[in-house]
mmCIF file of C-alpha atoms in Angstrom:
data_model
loop_
_atom_site.group_PDB
_atom_site.id
_atom_site.type_symbol
_atom_site.label_atom_id
_atom_site.label_comp_id
_atom_site.label_asym_id
_atom_site.label_seq_id
_atom_site.Cartn_x
_atom_site.Cartn_y
_atom_site.Cartn_z
ATOM 1 C CA MET A 206 -27.011 -6.473 11.012
ATOM 2 C CA LEU A 207 -24.978 -4.107 8.834
ATOM 3 C CA LYS A 208 -26.858 -3.329 5.628
ATOM 4 C CA MET A 209 -24.775 -0.515 4.171
ATOM 5 C CA THR A 210 -22.127 -1.240 1.543
ATOM 6 C CA LEU A 211 -18.584 -0.188 2.458
ATOM 7 C CA ALA A 212 -15.314 -0.280 0.555
ATOM 8 C CA CYS A 213 -11.752 0.690 1.381
ATOM 9 C CA CYS A 214 -8.882 2.303 -0.515
ATOM 10 C CA LYS A 215 -5.292 2.004 0.690
ATOM 11 C CA LEU A 216 -2.914 4.535 -0.798
ATOM 12 C CA TYR A 217 0.861 4.412 -0.271
ATOM 13 C CA ILE A 218 2.999 7.488 -0.883
ATOM 14 C CA SER A 219 6.802 7.582 -0.990
ATOM 15 C CA GLU A 220 7.255 10.345 1.576
ATOM 16 C CA SER A 221 7.009 10.717 5.341
ATOM 17 C CA ARG A 222 9.620 13.359 6.196
ATOM 18 C CA ASN A 223 8.153 16.303 4.275
ATOM 19 C CA LYS A 224 5.345 17.308 6.624
ATOM 20 C CA ALA A 225 4.154 20.193 4.434
ATOM 21 C CA ALA A 226 3.680 17.781 1.523
ATOM 22 C CA LEU A 227 1.688 15.361 3.678
ATOM 23 C CA GLU A 228 -0.502 18.154 5.004
ATOM 24 C CA SER A 229 -1.377 19.231 1.457
ATOM 25 C CA ILE A 230 -2.240 15.640 0.509
ATOM 26 C CA GLU A 231 -4.475 15.271 3.564
ATOM 27 C CA ARG A 232 -6.224 18.579 2.887
ATOM 28 C CA ALA A 233 -7.035 17.353 -0.609
ATOM 29 C CA ALA A 234 -8.587 14.180 0.807
ATOM 30 C CA LYS A 235 -10.755 16.035 3.310
ATOM 31 C CA LEU A 236 -12.527 17.926 0.531
ATOM 32 C CA PHE A 237 -14.432 14.688 -0.140
ATOM 33 C CA HIS A 238 -16.474 14.071 2.982
ATOM 34 C CA GLU A 239 -18.006 10.827 1.711
ATOM 35 C CA ALA A 240 -14.576 9.161 1.731
ATOM 36 C CA ARG A 241 -13.243 9.252 5.269
ATOM 37 C CA LEU A 242 -9.576 8.983 6.194
ATOM 38 C CA ILE A 243 -9.638 6.248 8.819
ATOM 39 C CA ASN A 244 -5.944 5.619 9.393
ATOM 40 C CA LYS A 245 -2.498 6.977 8.613
ATOM 41 C CA PHE A 246 0.724 5.018 9.090
ATOM 42 C CA GLU A 247 4.064 6.815 8.763
ATOM 43 C CA ASP A 248 7.543 5.292 8.745
ATOM 44 C CA GLU A 249 10.405 7.780 8.539
ATOM 45 C CA THR A 250 13.086 5.129 7.953
ATOM 46 C CA TYR A 251 11.188 3.726 4.984
ATOM 47 C CA ASN A 252 10.204 7.318 4.046
ATOM 48 C CA ARG A 253 6.721 6.069 3.294
ATOM 49 C CA VAL A 254 3.182 6.782 4.438
ATOM 50 C CA GLY A 255 0.048 4.686 4.050
ATOM 51 C CA TYR A 256 -3.468 6.147 4.103
ATOM 52 C CA THR A 257 -6.682 4.180 4.556
ATOM 53 C CA LEU A 258 -9.906 5.668 3.202
ATOM 54 C CA VAL A 259 -13.389 4.193 3.633
ATOM 55 C CA SER A 260 -16.641 5.132 1.962
ATOM 56 C CA LYS A 261 -20.182 3.907 1.526
ATOM 57 C CA LEU A 262 -21.005 2.704 -1.962
ATOM 58 C CA PRO A 263 -24.477 3.500 -3.304
ATOM 59 C CA PRO A 264 -26.382 0.542 -4.831
ATOM 60 C CA LYS A 265 -25.820 1.879 -8.341
ATOM 61 C CA LEU A 266 -22.790 4.046 -8.971
ATOM 62 C CA PRO A 267 -23.206 6.747 -11.644
ATOM 63 C CA SER A 268 -20.740 6.283 -14.485
ATOM 64 C CA GLY A 269 -17.325 7.622 -13.519
ATOM 65 C CA PHE A 270 -18.350 8.585 -9.972
ATOM 66 C CA SER A 271 -17.209 7.234 -6.637
ATOM 67 C CA PRO A 272 -15.900 8.905 -3.491
ATOM 68 C CA LEU A 273 -13.182 6.229 -3.465
ATOM 69 C CA LYS A 274 -12.068 7.415 -6.885
ATOM 70 C CA ASP A 275 -12.374 11.166 -6.444
ATOM 71 C CA ALA A 276 -10.623 11.456 -3.066
ATOM 72 C CA PRO A 277 -7.605 9.286 -4.031
ATOM 73 C CA PHE A 278 -7.306 11.144 -7.351
ATOM 74 C CA ALA A 279 -7.124 14.472 -5.483
ATOM 75 C CA MET A 280 -4.492 13.025 -3.120
ATOM 76 C CA VAL A 281 -2.413 11.737 -6.041
ATOM 77 C CA GLU A 282 -2.619 15.066 -7.832
ATOM 78 C CA SER A 283 -1.546 16.885 -4.683
ATOM 79 C CA ALA A 284 1.321 14.438 -4.107
ATOM 80 C CA TYR A 285 2.777 15.132 -7.559
ATOM 81 C CA LYS A 286 2.678 18.875 -6.906
ATOM 82 C CA ALA A 287 4.434 18.563 -3.545
ATOM 83 C CA ILE A 288 6.945 15.694 -4.004
ATOM 84 C CA ASP A 289 9.806 15.178 -6.469
ATOM 85 C CA PHE A 290 10.663 11.505 -6.875
ATOM 86 C CA ASN A 291 14.181 12.433 -8.015
ATOM 87 C CA VAL A 292 15.136 13.489 -4.488
ATOM 88 C CA HIS A 293 13.387 10.688 -2.609
ATOM 89 C CA SER A 294 15.333 8.008 -0.724
ATOM 90 C CA GLY A 295 14.380 5.333 1.778
ATOM 91 C CA SER A 296 14.904 1.694 2.695
ATOM 92 C CA HIS A 297 11.517 0.558 1.362
ATOM 93 C CA PRO A 298 11.217 -0.339 -2.334
ATOM 94 C CA ARG A 299 8.972 1.906 -4.417
ATOM 95 C CA LEU A 300 8.103 2.654 -8.027
ATOM 96 C CA GLY A 301 6.846 6.213 -7.799
ATOM 97 C CA VAL A 302 5.799 9.174 -5.691
ATOM 98 C CA VAL A 303 2.481 7.345 -5.350
ATOM 99 C CA ASP A 304 3.726 3.773 -5.210
ATOM 100 C CA HIS A 305 0.637 1.624 -4.741
ATOM 101 C CA ILE A 306 -3.143 1.968 -4.546
ATOM 102 C CA CYS A 307 -5.416 -0.929 -3.675
ATOM 103 C CA LEU A 308 -9.187 -1.115 -3.255
ATOM 104 C CA HIS A 309 -10.817 -3.740 -1.040
ATOM 105 C CA PRO A 310 -14.509 -4.605 -0.606
ATOM 106 C CA LEU A 311 -15.640 -4.393 3.008
ATOM 107 C CA ALA A 312 -19.198 -4.791 4.318
ATOM 108 C CA ASN A 313 -21.554 -6.057 1.576
ATOM 109 C CA ALA A 314 -19.384 -4.695 -1.255
ATOM 110 C CA THR A 315 -18.214 -6.930 -4.101
ATOM 111 C CA LEU A 316 -14.812 -7.361 -5.673
ATOM 112 C CA GLU A 317 -16.363 -6.374 -8.996
ATOM 113 C CA GLN A 318 -17.414 -3.002 -7.544
ATOM 114 C CA THR A 319 -13.973 -2.176 -6.197
ATOM 115 C CA ALA A 320 -12.284 -3.434 -9.371
ATOM 116 C CA ASN A 321 -14.440 -1.078 -11.455
ATOM 117 C CA ILE A 322 -13.454 1.848 -9.222
ATOM 118 C CA ALA A 323 -9.780 0.880 -9.483
ATOM 119 C CA ARG A 324 -9.908 0.777 -13.282
ATOM 120 C CA SER A 325 -11.717 4.118 -13.453
ATOM 121 C CA LEU A 326 -9.165 5.703 -11.103
ATOM 122 C CA ALA A 327 -6.324 4.277 -13.192
ATOM 123 C CA ARG A 328 -7.780 5.763 -16.399
ATOM 124 C CA ASP A 329 -8.139 9.194 -14.806
ATOM 125 C CA ILE A 330 -4.624 9.249 -13.356
ATOM 126 C CA GLY A 331 -3.067 7.850 -16.512
ATOM 127 C CA THR A 332 -4.837 10.292 -18.814
ATOM 128 C CA LYS A 333 -5.128 13.479 -16.756
ATOM 129 C CA LEU A 334 -1.885 13.276 -14.778
ATOM 130 C CA GLU A 335 0.108 11.465 -17.500
ATOM 131 C CA VAL A 336 1.483 8.689 -15.318
ATOM 132 C CA PRO A 337 2.025 5.051 -16.405
ATOM 133 C CA ILE A 338 -0.349 2.744 -14.510
ATOM 134 C CA PHE A 339 -0.079 -1.019 -14.032
ATOM 135 C CA LEU A 340 -3.159 -2.937 -12.914
ATOM 136 C CA TYR A 341 -3.311 -6.115 -10.851
ATOM 137 C CA GLY A 342 -5.750 -8.405 -9.094
ATOM 138 C CA ALA A 343 -9.414 -8.132 -10.061
ATOM 139 C CA ALA A 344 -8.694 -4.814 -11.802
ATOM 140 C CA HIS A 345 -6.520 -6.616 -14.387
ATOM 141 C CA GLU A 346 -8.211 -8.605 -17.125
ATOM 142 C CA LYS A 347 -6.047 -11.672 -16.429
ATOM 143 C CA GLY A 348 -5.819 -11.256 -12.656
ATOM 144 C CA ARG A 349 -2.113 -10.478 -12.639
ATOM 145 C CA THR A 350 -0.663 -10.514 -9.088
ATOM 146 C CA LEU A 351 0.959 -7.571 -7.347
ATOM 147 C CA ASP A 352 4.269 -9.326 -6.739
ATOM 148 C CA SER A 353 4.543 -10.488 -10.369
ATOM 149 C CA ILE A 354 4.174 -6.985 -11.815
ATOM 150 C CA ARG A 355 6.583 -5.618 -9.226
ATOM 151 C CA ARG A 356 9.178 -8.208 -10.216
ATOM 152 C CA GLU A 357 8.857 -7.258 -13.861
ATOM 153 C CA LEU A 358 9.419 -3.613 -12.951
ATOM 154 C CA GLY A 359 12.484 -4.309 -10.771
ATOM 155 C CA TYR A 360 10.776 -3.340 -7.530
ATOM 156 C CA PHE A 361 12.709 -5.714 -5.281
ATOM 157 C CA MET A 362 16.241 -4.682 -6.313
ATOM 158 C CA PRO A 363 17.787 -1.610 -4.604
ATOM 159 C CA ASN A 364 18.922 0.920 -7.206
ATOM 160 C CA THR A 365 21.881 2.202 -5.145
ATOM 161 C CA ARG A 366 24.607 0.663 -3.006
ATOM 162 C CA GLY A 367 23.501 -0.973 0.205
ATOM 163 C CA ASN A 368 19.789 -1.337 0.836
ATOM 164 C CA ILE A 369 18.502 2.083 -0.156
ATOM 165 C CA TRP A 370 16.194 3.041 -2.998
ATOM 166 C CA ALA A 371 17.007 6.573 -4.166
ATOM 167 C CA GLY A 372 15.860 8.923 -6.893
ATOM 168 C CA GLY A 373 13.655 8.274 -9.890
ATOM 169 C CA PRO A 374 13.964 5.502 -12.488
ATOM 170 C CA ASN A 375 17.319 5.100 -14.231
ATOM 171 C CA SER A 376 15.541 4.967 -17.582
ATOM 172 C CA GLU A 377 12.473 6.717 -18.908
ATOM 173 C CA ASN A 378 11.614 3.594 -20.923
ATOM 174 C CA LEU A 379 9.527 0.891 -19.301
ATOM 175 C CA PRO A 380 10.356 -2.829 -19.684
ATOM 176 C CA ILE A 381 6.656 -3.626 -20.260
ATOM 177 C CA CYS A 382 3.693 -1.688 -21.580
ATOM 178 C CA PRO A 383 1.484 0.020 -18.954
ATOM 179 C CA ASP A 384 -2.263 -0.606 -18.811
ATOM 180 C CA GLU A 385 -3.045 3.112 -18.696
ATOM 181 C CA GLY A 386 -1.136 6.315 -19.278
ATOM 182 C CA PRO A 387 2.024 7.057 -21.291
ATOM 183 C CA SER A 388 4.646 4.447 -22.133
ATOM 184 C CA GLN A 389 7.461 6.665 -20.862
ATOM 185 C CA VAL A 390 8.142 7.636 -17.256
ATOM 186 C CA ASP A 391 8.500 11.133 -15.868
ATOM 187 C CA PRO A 392 11.399 10.627 -13.398
ATOM 188 C CA SER A 393 9.872 13.165 -11.017
ATOM 189 C CA LYS A 394 6.694 11.054 -10.718
ATOM 190 C CA GLY A 395 7.549 7.405 -11.427
ATOM 191 C CA VAL A 396 4.726 4.901 -12.003
ATOM 192 C CA ILE A 397 1.791 3.556 -9.963
ATOM 193 C CA VAL A 398 0.505 0.030 -9.418
ATOM 194 C CA ILE A 399 -3.281 -0.023 -8.859
ATOM 195 C CA GLY A 400 -5.351 -3.068 -8.013
ATOM 196 C CA SER A 401 -8.314 -4.586 -6.254
ATOM 197 C CA THR A 402 -8.225 -7.675 -4.047
ATOM 198 C CA ARG A 403 -9.816 -9.257 -1.039
ATOM 199 C CA TRP A 404 -8.546 -7.928 2.279
ATOM 200 C CA VAL A 405 -4.769 -8.011 2.905
ATOM 201 C CA ASP A 406 -3.008 -7.470 6.240
ATOM 202 C CA ASN A 407 0.552 -6.125 6.407
ATOM 203 C CA TYR A 408 2.624 -7.476 9.298
ATOM 204 C CA ASN A 409 6.295 -6.666 9.963
ATOM 205 C CA VAL A 410 8.601 -8.503 12.359
ATOM 206 C CA PRO A 411 11.892 -6.836 13.426
ATOM 207 C CA ILE A 412 15.052 -8.922 13.704
ATOM 208 C CA PHE A 413 17.903 -7.371 15.668
ATOM 209 C CA SER A 414 20.743 -7.944 13.248
ATOM 210 C CA THR A 415 22.728 -6.322 10.443
ATOM 211 C CA ASN A 416 23.051 -9.595 8.503
ATOM 212 C CA ILE A 417 20.736 -8.831 5.583
ATOM 213 C CA SER A 418 21.634 -12.083 3.807
ATOM 214 C CA ALA A 419 20.484 -14.181 6.768
ATOM 215 C CA VAL A 420 17.225 -12.246 7.128
ATOM 216 C CA ARG A 421 16.595 -12.604 3.408
ATOM 217 C CA ARG A 422 16.898 -16.370 3.870
ATOM 218 C CA ILE A 423 14.291 -16.178 6.615
ATOM 219 C CA ALA A 424 11.960 -14.093 4.443
ATOM 220 C CA LYS A 425 12.332 -16.567 1.603
ATOM 221 C CA VAL A 426 11.481 -19.526 3.843
ATOM 222 C CA ILE A 427 8.515 -17.702 5.406
ATOM 223 C CA GLY A 428 6.799 -16.833 2.121
ATOM 224 C CA GLU A 429 4.627 -19.173 0.092
ATOM 225 C CA ARG A 430 6.831 -18.650 -2.973
ATOM 226 C CA GLY A 431 9.720 -20.269 -1.065
ATOM 227 C CA GLY A 432 7.597 -23.155 0.191
ATOM 228 C CA GLY A 433 6.641 -21.524 3.484
ATOM 229 C CA LEU A 434 3.369 -20.285 4.903
ATOM 230 C CA PRO A 435 0.489 -20.318 2.402
ATOM 231 C CA SER A 436 -0.877 -16.931 1.268
ATOM 232 C CA VAL A 437 2.123 -15.092 2.753
ATOM 233 C CA GLN A 438 4.533 -12.878 0.823
ATOM 234 C CA ALA A 439 7.687 -11.741 2.627
ATOM 235 C CA MET A 440 10.798 -9.644 2.054
ATOM 236 C CA ALA A 441 13.696 -8.416 4.207
ATOM 237 C CA LEU A 442 14.097 -4.654 4.611
ATOM 238 C CA ALA A 443 16.731 -2.695 6.539
ATOM 239 C CA HIS A 444 14.983 -0.621 9.192
ATOM 240 C CA GLY A 445 17.477 1.631 10.955
ATOM 241 C CA ASP A 446 20.712 0.766 12.719
ATOM 242 C CA GLY A 447 20.888 -2.842 13.840
ATOM 243 C CA THR A 448 17.403 -3.865 12.724
ATOM 244 C CA ILE A 449 16.096 -5.643 9.650
ATOM 245 C CA GLU A 450 12.397 -6.351 9.233
ATOM 246 C CA VAL A 451 10.663 -9.323 7.687
ATOM 247 C CA ALA A 452 7.839 -7.412 5.997
ATOM 248 C CA CYS A 453 4.867 -9.604 5.117
ATOM 249 C CA ASN A 454 1.703 -9.342 3.049
ATOM 250 C CA LEU A 455 -0.919 -11.683 4.505
ATOM 251 C CA LEU A 456 -3.153 -12.394 1.530
ATOM 252 C CA ASP A 457 -5.633 -14.505 3.498
ATOM 253 C CA PRO A 458 -5.343 -13.409 7.159
ATOM 254 C CA SER A 459 -8.283 -15.593 8.184
ATOM 255 C CA LYS A 460 -6.094 -18.632 7.424
ATOM 256 C CA VAL A 461 -2.595 -17.332 8.187
ATOM 257 C CA GLY A 462 -2.456 -14.316 10.480
ATOM 258 C CA GLY A 463 0.256 -12.344 12.191
ATOM 259 C CA ASP A 464 0.441 -14.809 15.102
ATOM 260 C CA LYS A 465 1.590 -17.665 12.862
ATOM 261 C CA VAL A 466 4.077 -15.425 11.062
ATOM 262 C CA GLN A 467 5.463 -14.253 14.420
ATOM 263 C CA VAL A 468 6.070 -17.792 15.697
ATOM 264 C CA GLU A 469 7.752 -18.877 12.478
ATOM 265 C CA VAL A 470 10.024 -15.823 12.215
ATOM 266 C CA GLU A 471 11.091 -16.249 15.853
ATOM 267 C CA ARG A 472 11.929 -19.907 15.215
ATOM 268 C CA LEU A 473 13.925 -19.202 12.063
ATOM 269 C CA ALA A 474 15.748 -16.293 13.696
ATOM 270 C CA ARG A 475 16.858 -18.546 16.568
ATOM 271 C CA GLU A 476 18.213 -21.042 14.048
ATOM 272 C CA GLU A 477 20.288 -18.232 12.545
ATOM 273 C CA GLY A 478 21.531 -17.172 15.997
ATOM 274 C CA MET A 479 19.457 -13.972 15.996
ATOM 275 C CA VAL A 480 16.623 -12.505 18.052
ATOM 276 C CA ALA A 481 13.265 -11.435 16.636
ATOM 277 C CA GLY A 482 11.200 -8.704 18.260
ATOM 278 C CA LYS A 483 7.440 -8.349 18.478
ATOM 279 C CA GLY A 484 5.842 -7.698 15.115
ATOM 280 C CA TYR A 485 3.247 -5.083 14.288
ATOM 281 C CA PHE A 486 0.474 -4.390 11.797
ATOM 282 C CA THR A 487 0.767 -1.282 9.633
ATOM 283 C CA ASP A 488 -2.992 -0.705 9.607
ATOM 284 C CA LEU A 489 -6.121 -1.480 11.568
ATOM 285 C CA THR A 490 -7.772 -4.831 10.989
ATOM 286 C CA GLN A 491 -10.692 -5.065 8.584
ATOM 287 C CA GLU A 492 -13.106 -5.297 11.518
ATOM 288 C CA GLU A 493 -11.529 -2.305 13.286
ATOM 289 C CA ILE A 494 -11.763 -0.203 10.128
ATOM 290 C CA ILE A 495 -15.472 -0.928 9.735
ATOM 291 C CA GLU A 496 -16.071 -0.269 13.436
ATOM 292 C CA THR A 497 -14.156 3.025 13.321
ATOM 293 C CA PHE A 498 -16.091 4.201 10.280
ATOM 294 C CA LEU A 499 -19.436 3.366 11.868
ATOM 295 C CA ASP A 500 -18.519 4.881 15.244
ATOM 296 C CA ASN A 501 -17.682 8.178 13.586
ATOM 297 C CA GLU A 502 -20.306 8.217 10.859
ATOM 298 C CA ASP A 503 -22.342 10.971 12.491
ATOM 299 C CA SER A 504 -19.427 12.767 14.113
ATOM 300 C CA SER A 505 -17.936 15.973 12.754
ATOM 301 C CA VAL A 506 -14.531 15.022 14.155
ATOM 302 C CA ASP A 507 -13.378 11.600 12.981
ATOM 303 C CA HIS A 508 -10.762 9.189 14.314
ATOM 304 C CA TYR A 509 -8.174 10.294 11.784
ATOM 305 C CA SER A 510 -8.348 14.025 12.511
ATOM 306 C CA ASN A 511 -7.767 13.322 16.185
ATOM 307 C CA ASP A 512 -4.431 11.737 15.251
ATOM 308 C CA LEU A 513 -3.080 14.761 13.396
#
């Protein structure tokens, strides 16, 4: 029986084509051996990379200390030195160079523990790196949801023609007040959304079509907000020539997993006269992440470094 306490931090950066920038971010993370990089997922079309870090949590964390705060902070700081949001473009929505950070409790950890780390990380980034931070989930005093804060910040609307998000914010003024950091945006950095929730799976299903309107209808019907599958959030994103993905957040994968999403997207695509391909997860499962961490706990060469 697993007795140690484990937690996870997922960190999404708006860059995948600048390899030198990614290498500097990864070097910064590896300075903190207690927080291990378990997985890296790159998508050049979206121009986005997701990192998964895992660490043990001691029974009582000293004030202001956690490997899952210090390692992500170093990665964020490195990202701002290496990436200019003004020259970024991709077909995935984003709010900043570092777009999204989320902490999840794993084995024996509590949501309160990860929420405390998230708030502490947000304070440090907001104050020391002077970036507006918006909190959500257990890290926010009222439990604000990720999709609601993104809607308020215009996350789901492309800021150029077509389906591409390009450059920094059009205005330095924010429509709502951030929870941490300055009230104005540095266009070279953007803003960050930081939260803490129970485990979330990300599952994308490709549809071989250029009809973005039809795939948006499918995404709307799939998601809970449109009366579809409970605990599922979905959006349609262009993904290269001739392919549009239904990108889904599975907020309770034990109840609605990728298999159910796959069947439903295939059915709806057929009704629209289109063909859906096999979907994929953008990260390991919760169980695989724990297993990978434990398998490599005593190893000097971890799973992640073998992938580089």
